[in-house]
Amino acid sequence: MKKILMIAVAIAVTFSAYAQQALFGGQSIVSPEINPDNTVTFRFVAPKAIRVQVTGDFLPPQKMQTSFGEYDGPGYADLKEGENGIWEYTTASPLAPELYSYSFVVDGIKNSDPNNVYQIRDVASVTNIFIVGDGRGGLYGVKDIPHGSVTRRWYDSPGLKTQRRITIYTPPGYENNNQTYPVLYLLHGSGGDEEAWIALGRASQILDNLIAEGKAKPMIVVMPNGHTQNPAAPGESSHGMFKPAMGGGGATSVASMEDTFGDILKFVESNYRVKKNKANRAIAGLSMGGMHSASISAQYPNTFDYIGVFSAPPVVATMGNNQNQDAANEFMKKLETQKKNGYKLYWIACGNTDFLFNSVVESKKKMDEIGFNYVYRESPGGHIWENWRIYLSEFAPMLFK
Amino acid sequence: MKKILMIAVAIAVTFSAYAQQALFGGQSIVSPEINPDNTVTFRFVAPKAIRVQVTGDFLPPQKMQTSFGEYDGPGYADLKEGENGIWEYTTASPLAPELYSYSFVVDGIKNSDPNNVYQIRDVASVTNIFIVGDGRGGLYGVKDIPHGSVTRRWYDSPGLKTQRRITIYTPPGYENNNQTYPVLYLLHGSGGDEEAWIALGRASQILDNLIAEGKAKPMIVVMPNGHTQNPAAPGESSHGMFKPAMGGGGATSVASMEDTFGDILKFVESNYRVKKNKANRAIAGLSMGGMHSASISAQYPNTFDYIGVFSAPPVVATMGNNQNQDAANEFMKKLETQKKNGYKLYWIACGNTDFLFNSVVESKKKMDEIGFNYVYRESPGGHIWENWRIYLSEFAPMLFK
C-alpha cells in the first residue's frame, strides 16, 4: 500500500507543480536561509524590478519623526540582483537567537516572501517570521519534549450577554492524571485578541520548554479576549472577517474587561482541574493587558498572588498628558487594600525606549509613596513582542513557588 | 476604569498608526469589499505600478497546457488605476456564496492584499481569502450558535516511535455532559497536514452550523497528520519551519498511515467519551486521505460503518498509467471481506474535471464487478478545496443515523 500511495503522491506532485508554477512564477528558491554561522540570506525573484529591499526587526532601526518625538523605525537593506532575476541579501553579521519578522519592499510596494509560509499577524499587518537558534534561551522552538494542548473554546459571559472565544493551554499530562493545577491568566494588548499570545508570544512553546526543563511549574494558561466588544478574534465570530484595529475595532461593548472578568474566573474554575486559591492564581499582560492585570488584581482583592505588568503603567491614570488625578487617587486606594491583603510578586517590566516608559516611572513613584512592593525589570528596547516573549519567559518561572 | 483604558488605547492607536504607516505606506483602504449585490471590489495602492492584476478562483479559469493535457488554470483580471495610485477592480457579476481565494499580481510579481489579513496556506502557497454570503448553504461562516472546541494536542504513536500532533473537534456541550459521541476520522490530502481541514476545509464552522441546524448529529471529528514521516504540520514540530511540500517533504517514515492508524484509534477511544462500535465510526478524506480512508477501512475490517472517499480512487492501483494488477487484486480481496462484513454507507465523490476522474471511474468498475455497494456523487469542478468543503457538508449529515 505504501508504494501505491507513493505513486499517487508522485502524480499529485507533478500536477500541483504545474498549477503553482502558473500561479506564482515557479519560484523554488530558499528564503530565508539561516546559514551555519547564523547569518541569514534573503532571496526574492523579480527579473523586472528596479529595487528590492528587505525591512525587518533584525536590521538596525532608522530614526523617524512621530508626534511622540523621534522614534526608532524599522531598518531597510537593499538586495542585490544576481542571475535569473534572483535578488539576494545576507546579513552583515550573525543574528542573535530570536524570532524575527520581515517583509520585502519591491519598487516601493511591501510584499511577503513567497518562499516562506510562516507569517504572523500583528493588528492588521502580516509579516513573515523566522527563528534563529530556537530563540531566546532556546525557548521559542518546538522540541522533542512532552507538549501541552492548546484549545480554542467558547465560554459563557453573562456580564457581556454572549458566548466568547478563549484560548486555553493545558500542560503536558493534564488529560491523563487527576492533579489540580495553578492558573496564569495571560492578557493581550490593544492590538491583540485570544490568538495573540499563542501566535506572536509563542506562549505554548515557551511553557512547554520551561516545564520540560523544570524551570516552570506545570500550569494552565488562560488567554481570553480583552476587547469586550468582540466575542472573538477577527474572523472567528459572527462579526465576520473585519479589518483588525487597535482597540479591537468599533463595535460597542456592554461592560468592561474588569467588570466581567469574574465570568472568566468562574468558567475556568468550574471547567478545569485547578487549585482555587490566591497562591495558585497569577495574572499578567502586555500594554493594555498589563493595565488590565493591574486593575483586575486590584478590583478582585485577595484573588491573585502573582501580578505581571508588562510595558504598561500599573497606575493607568498617570499616563502621558491625560492624567486624571481623581481616577489615580481612587486606584491608589485600591492598591492600599491590595497591599494590606498581601501578594507574593508584583512584577513590572518595561523597555527603556518604550513610549510608555515615563508613565511606568510615574506609576512606580506613586507606588513607592505608599510603600507598595514590586519587582522592577528594565530591558532594552520598546513596545515590542520581542520584549513580551522575554518577559513571559522570565515571569513564568517565578510563579507558584 | 473603562474611560482610562480608552485613553490608553487612543494613545496606543496613534503610536501604532505611525509605526505602521512607516512600514507599509499607510494603506487604509478597504479590500476586498463585498458589495450589497455580492459583486466584490478589490483595491490595491501602487502609484508607480504599470500593471496590477488580481488572480483567483472567483474568475473564469483560463486554459493552460500541462503534461496531463489541457487544464483549467486560474483566471486573471486587470485593475484600473484611479486617483492617488489606487487600483480597483469590481467583478462583472455577483459572486455565488462561497469561500474564494485570490492574490494580486503587481508588474508580474505575486503579492498578497495588504488590506486583508485573512489568508490560507495550501501546501507552500499563501493566498488571501474572503467569504461571500457565509459560503455554500451558509455553512462556512461563524454564527451566533453554540460552538464546538478545537484542540491541538499530541498523542503517542508506538508504531511511529514518536509523539504526533493531532487536531480534535469536540461538539458543543461535550465538556459539560456525560454523553458518549460518534467519531468521524477526517483525513487530509498529499499537500496537507493536521491543520488542513480546519483552515482550508472550514470543518469546525461546517460542523457547528450543521449541528445547530439539526442536520448532523453531534460528533467528534479527529484530524490526524497523514504524513507519517512528520510528527506535525510544518513549523509545529522539531523539524522546524521547513518549506511545505506535496507528500509532506523528504523526511523518512518508519511505517505507513494504514499500519499505524491503530495508534490513533486507541488514543481517541481511551481519551474521549466515544461510542466504541462500528456504527459510530466514520472515516473520510480527500485525495491521498480518500485513498487512506479506503485502505484503512479495508485493512481494519468491521471497524467503520461509514466511509467517504473524496476525489480519489478507492482502488488506488487503478490510477493513471501506474496500474499494478497484483496490488489491485490484493485490494479487491480486502474489499470482498469488507463487503461481507457489511457497512452502512460507502460514499465516493469526485469532480467531473478532476485529474483523478478516470481513475475513479476505473475503481467503480472494479467495485461493480464484485457487487460492492457505494453511493456515487459527481460534482462540477476539479481537485479543489471548494469541492471538499461541499463533500464534507453533504457527508456529515448522512452519518450515524
Coordinates of C-alpha atoms in Angstrom, one line a residue, chain A residues 1-5 7-9 11-20 22-24 27-31 44-49 55-56 64-68 71 73-74 76 99 103 105-107 109-112 114-119 121-127 129-131 142-154 162-163 175-176 190 202 205 208 227 231 233-244 246-247 253-258 267 270-272 287-288 291-292 295 299 314 316-317 319-322 324 327-328 331 334 355-356 383, chain B residues 1-5 7-9 11-20 22-24 27-31 44-49 55-56 64-68 71 73-74 76 99 103 105-107 109-112 114-119 121-127 129-131 142-154 162-163 175-176 190 202 205 208 227 231 233-244 246-247 253-258 267 270-272 287-288 291-292 295 299 314 316-317 319-322 324 327-328 331 334 355-356 383:
Chain A
M1 CA 0.0 0.0 0.0
K2 CA 2.8 2.4 0.9
K3 CA 4.3 2.0 -2.6
I4 CA 1.0 2.7 -4.3
L5 CA 0.5 5.8 -2.3
I7 CA 2.8 6.7 -6.9
A8 CA -0.3 8.7 -6.1
V9 CA 1.8 11.3 -4.4
I11 CA 1.3 12.2 -9.7
A12 CA -0.1 14.8 -7.4
V13 CA 3.2 16.5 -7.1
T14 CA 3.7 16.8 -10.8
F15 CA 0.2 18.1 -11.2
S16 CA 0.5 20.6 -8.4
A17 CA 3.9 21.8 -9.5
Y18 CA 2.3 22.9 -12.8
A19 CA -0.6 24.6 -11.1
Q20 CA 1.6 26.5 -8.8
A22 CA 1.4 29.1 -13.4
L23 CA 0.1 31.0 -10.4
F24 CA 3.3 32.1 -8.7
Q27 CA 9.8 30.3 -7.5
S28 CA 11.5 27.4 -5.9
I29 CA 14.4 29.2 -4.1
V30 CA 15.1 29.1 -0.4
S31 CA 14.4 32.2 1.6
F44 CA 13.4 37.2 -4.0
V45 CA 12.7 36.6 -7.7
A46 CA 11.9 39.8 -9.6
P47 CA 13.5 40.0 -13.0
K48 CA 11.9 43.3 -13.9
A49 CA 12.2 45.1 -10.5
T55 CA 12.7 45.5 6.1
G56 CA 12.5 43.9 9.5
M64 CA 11.8 58.5 12.2
Q65 CA 9.7 61.5 13.4
T66 CA 6.4 61.0 15.2
S67 CA 4.1 63.1 17.4
F68 CA 5.8 61.4 20.3
Y71 CA 11.3 57.1 17.3
G73 CA 11.6 52.9 12.9
P74 CA 12.3 49.7 11.1
Y76 CA 15.9 48.7 5.5
L99 CA 12.2 35.3 16.5
S103 CA 8.9 41.9 4.6
V105 CA 9.7 46.0 -0.5
V106 CA 9.7 45.7 -4.3
D107 CA 9.8 49.1 -6.1
I109 CA 5.5 48.1 -2.6
K110 CA 5.5 45.8 0.5
N111 CA 5.5 42.1 -0.3
S112 CA 5.6 39.0 1.7
P114 CA 6.6 33.8 -1.4
N115 CA 9.2 31.2 -0.3
N116 CA 8.3 31.5 3.4
V117 CA 4.9 30.3 4.6
Y118 CA 5.5 31.3 8.2
Q119 CA 3.7 34.6 8.9
R121 CA -0.5 39.0 12.1
D122 CA 0.1 41.9 14.4
V123 CA -3.1 44.0 14.4
A124 CA -3.7 44.5 10.7
S125 CA -0.2 43.8 9.4
V126 CA 1.0 40.4 8.3
T127 CA 4.7 39.8 8.1
I129 CA 8.9 35.3 10.5
F130 CA 11.9 33.1 11.1
I131 CA 13.6 31.9 14.3
V142 CA 9.3 23.2 19.2
K143 CA 11.4 20.4 20.7
D144 CA 11.1 16.6 21.2
I145 CA 9.6 17.0 24.6
P146 CA 6.1 16.5 26.1
H147 CA 3.7 19.1 24.7
G148 CA 0.8 20.8 26.3
S149 CA -2.6 21.0 24.5
V150 CA -4.0 24.3 23.1
T151 CA -7.7 24.5 22.9
R152 CA -9.9 27.2 21.3
R153 CA -13.3 27.0 23.0
W154 CA -16.2 29.3 24.0
T162 CA -22.7 36.5 24.9
Q163 CA -20.6 33.4 24.3
E175 CA -5.6 14.9 30.3
N176 CA -4.1 11.7 31.8
S190 CA -4.8 46.8 22.4
R202 CA 5.0 31.7 21.4
Q205 CA 6.4 26.8 23.1
D208 CA 6.4 23.5 27.0
H227 CA -11.8 43.6 23.8
P231 CA -16.9 37.8 21.1
A233 CA -10.6 37.4 17.3
P234 CA -11.2 38.9 13.8
G235 CA -12.7 36.3 11.5
E236 CA -13.6 34.0 14.4
S237 CA -17.0 35.3 15.4
S238 CA -20.3 36.4 13.7
H239 CA -18.7 39.9 13.3
G240 CA -17.1 38.2 10.3
M241 CA -13.8 38.9 8.6
F242 CA -13.5 42.5 9.7
K243 CA -10.3 44.5 9.4
P244 CA -8.4 44.3 12.7
M246 CA -6.0 48.8 17.7
G247 CA -8.6 48.8 20.4
S253 CA -19.2 47.0 24.4
V254 CA -21.8 46.5 27.2
A255 CA -19.3 46.1 30.0
S256 CA -15.6 46.4 30.8
M257 CA -13.0 43.6 30.9
E258 CA -12.5 44.3 34.6
F267 CA -15.6 29.3 33.7
S270 CA -15.7 25.1 37.0
N271 CA -14.3 23.6 33.8
Y272 CA -10.7 22.7 34.6
S287 CA 0.3 47.0 27.4
M288 CA -3.5 47.2 27.7
M291 CA -3.2 47.7 32.7
H292 CA -6.0 45.1 32.8
S295 CA -6.8 46.9 37.6
Q299 CA -10.6 45.1 41.7
P314 CA 0.0 50.0 36.7
V316 CA -3.0 54.0 34.4
A317 CA -4.2 57.5 35.3
M319 CA -0.3 58.1 31.6
G320 CA 1.1 60.7 29.2
N321 CA -0.7 64.0 29.0
N322 CA -4.1 62.5 30.0
N324 CA -6.6 62.1 35.8
A327 CA -9.0 58.3 39.0
A328 CA -5.4 58.0 40.2
F331 CA -6.9 53.5 42.1
K334 CA -7.4 50.0 45.8
F355 CA 6.8 55.1 24.6
L356 CA 5.1 54.3 28.0
H383 CA 6.9 48.3 23.0
Chain B
M1 CA -11.5 52.4 34.7
K2 CA -13.1 51.9 31.3
K3 CA -12.6 55.6 30.5
I4 CA -8.9 55.4 31.5
L5 CA -8.3 52.4 29.3
I7 CA -7.3 56.9 26.8
A8 CA -4.6 54.3 26.8
V9 CA -6.0 52.8 23.7
I11 CA -2.5 56.8 22.7
A12 CA -1.5 53.3 21.5
V13 CA -3.6 53.8 18.3
T14 CA -1.8 57.0 17.5
F15 CA 1.5 55.4 18.1
S16 CA 0.8 52.3 16.2
A17 CA -0.7 54.1 13.2
Y18 CA 2.7 55.9 12.8
A19 CA 4.7 52.8 13.1
Q20 CA 2.6 51.0 10.5
A22 CA 6.2 53.9 8.0
L23 CA 6.4 50.2 7.4
F24 CA 3.5 49.8 4.9
Q27 CA -2.7 52.0 3.2
S28 CA -6.0 52.3 4.9
I29 CA -8.4 51.4 2.0
V30 CA -10.9 48.6 2.1
S31 CA -10.2 45.4 0.1
F44 CA -4.5 48.0 -4.2
V45 CA -2.3 51.1 -3.7
A46 CA 0.6 51.2 -6.2
P47 CA 1.2 54.7 -7.6
K48 CA 4.3 53.6 -9.6
A49 CA 3.0 50.3 -11.0
T55 CA -5.9 36.2 -9.9
G56 CA -8.2 33.9 -8.0
M64 CA -3.2 26.1 -19.7
Q65 CA -1.1 23.2 -21.1
T66 CA 0.3 20.6 -18.7
S67 CA 1.7 17.1 -19.1
F68 CA -1.8 15.9 -18.2
Y71 CA -6.0 22.1 -17.7
G73 CA -5.6 27.4 -14.8
P74 CA -6.5 30.4 -12.7
Y76 CA -6.7 36.9 -14.2
L99 CA -15.1 30.9 0.1
S103 CA -3.8 37.2 -4.9
V105 CA 0.0 40.4 -9.4
V106 CA 1.9 43.7 -9.5
D107 CA 4.0 44.1 -12.6
I109 CA 5.1 39.8 -9.1
K110 CA 2.5 38.0 -7.0
N111 CA 1.5 39.9 -3.9
S112 CA -0.9 39.5 -1.1
P114 CA -2.2 44.3 2.5
N115 CA -5.7 45.3 3.4
N116 CA -6.9 41.7 4.0
V117 CA -5.3 39.8 6.9
Y118 CA -7.3 36.6 6.1
Q119 CA -5.1 34.1 4.4
R121 CA -1.8 28.2 3.2
D122 CA -2.3 25.4 0.7
V123 CA 0.9 23.4 0.6
A124 CA 3.6 26.1 0.1
S125 CA 1.3 28.8 -1.3
V126 CA -0.3 31.5 0.8
T127 CA -3.3 33.4 -0.6
I129 CA -9.5 34.6 1.2
F130 CA -12.9 36.1 1.5
I131 CA -16.4 34.5 2.0
V142 CA -19.2 31.8 12.2
K143 CA -22.7 32.4 13.6
D144 CA -24.2 33.1 16.9
I145 CA -24.8 29.5 17.8
P146 CA -23.2 27.0 20.2
H147 CA -19.6 26.3 19.1
G148 CA -17.5 23.2 19.4
S149 CA -14.0 23.3 20.8
V150 CA -10.9 22.7 18.6
T151 CA -7.8 21.3 20.4
R152 CA -4.3 20.8 19.1
R153 CA -2.8 18.1 21.2
W154 CA -0.2 15.3 20.9
T162 CA 7.1 9.3 18.3
Q163 CA 4.6 11.8 19.7
E175 CA -17.2 19.3 28.1
N176 CA -20.4 19.7 30.2
S190 CA -0.9 14.9 0.0
R202 CA -13.7 25.1 7.4
Q205 CA -17.7 26.0 11.1
D208 CA -21.0 23.8 14.2
H227 CA 2.3 12.1 6.5
P231 CA 5.3 14.4 13.8
A233 CA 2.4 20.3 10.4
P234 CA 5.3 22.4 9.1
G235 CA 6.6 24.7 11.8
E236 CA 4.8 22.7 14.6
S237 CA 7.4 20.0 15.3
S238 CA 11.1 19.8 16.0
H239 CA 11.6 19.6 12.2
G240 CA 11.3 23.3 12.4
M241 CA 10.0 25.8 9.9
F242 CA 10.6 23.7 6.8
K243 CA 9.2 24.5 3.4
P244 CA 5.9 22.6 3.0
M246 CA 3.4 17.7 -1.6
G247 CA 3.8 14.4 0.1
S253 CA 8.9 7.4 7.6
V254 CA 9.2 4.2 9.7
A255 CA 5.7 2.9 8.9
S256 CA 2.6 3.7 6.9
M257 CA -0.5 5.7 7.9
E258 CA -2.5 2.4 7.4
F267 CA -5.7 7.3 21.6
S270 CA -9.1 6.0 25.5
N271 CA -9.1 9.8 25.8
Y272 CA -12.6 10.8 24.7
S287 CA -7.3 12.8 -2.4
M288 CA -4.5 10.9 -0.5
M291 CA -7.1 6.6 -0.6
H292 CA -6.2 6.3 3.1
S295 CA -7.3 1.4 2.5
Q299 CA -7.4 -3.1 6.5
P314 CA -10.8 3.7 -3.7
V316 CA -5.6 3.0 -5.8
A317 CA -3.9 0.5 -8.0
M319 CA -4.6 5.0 -11.0
G320 CA -3.3 6.6 -14.2
N321 CA -0.5 4.9 -16.1
N322 CA 0.9 3.3 -13.0
N324 CA -0.4 -2.5 -10.6
A327 CA -1.8 -4.8 -5.8
A328 CA -5.3 -4.2 -7.3
F331 CA -7.0 -4.9 -2.5
K334 CA -10.0 -7.0 1.1
F355 CA -7.4 14.8 -12.9
L356 CA -8.2 11.6 -11.0
H383 CA -9.3 18.7 -7.4

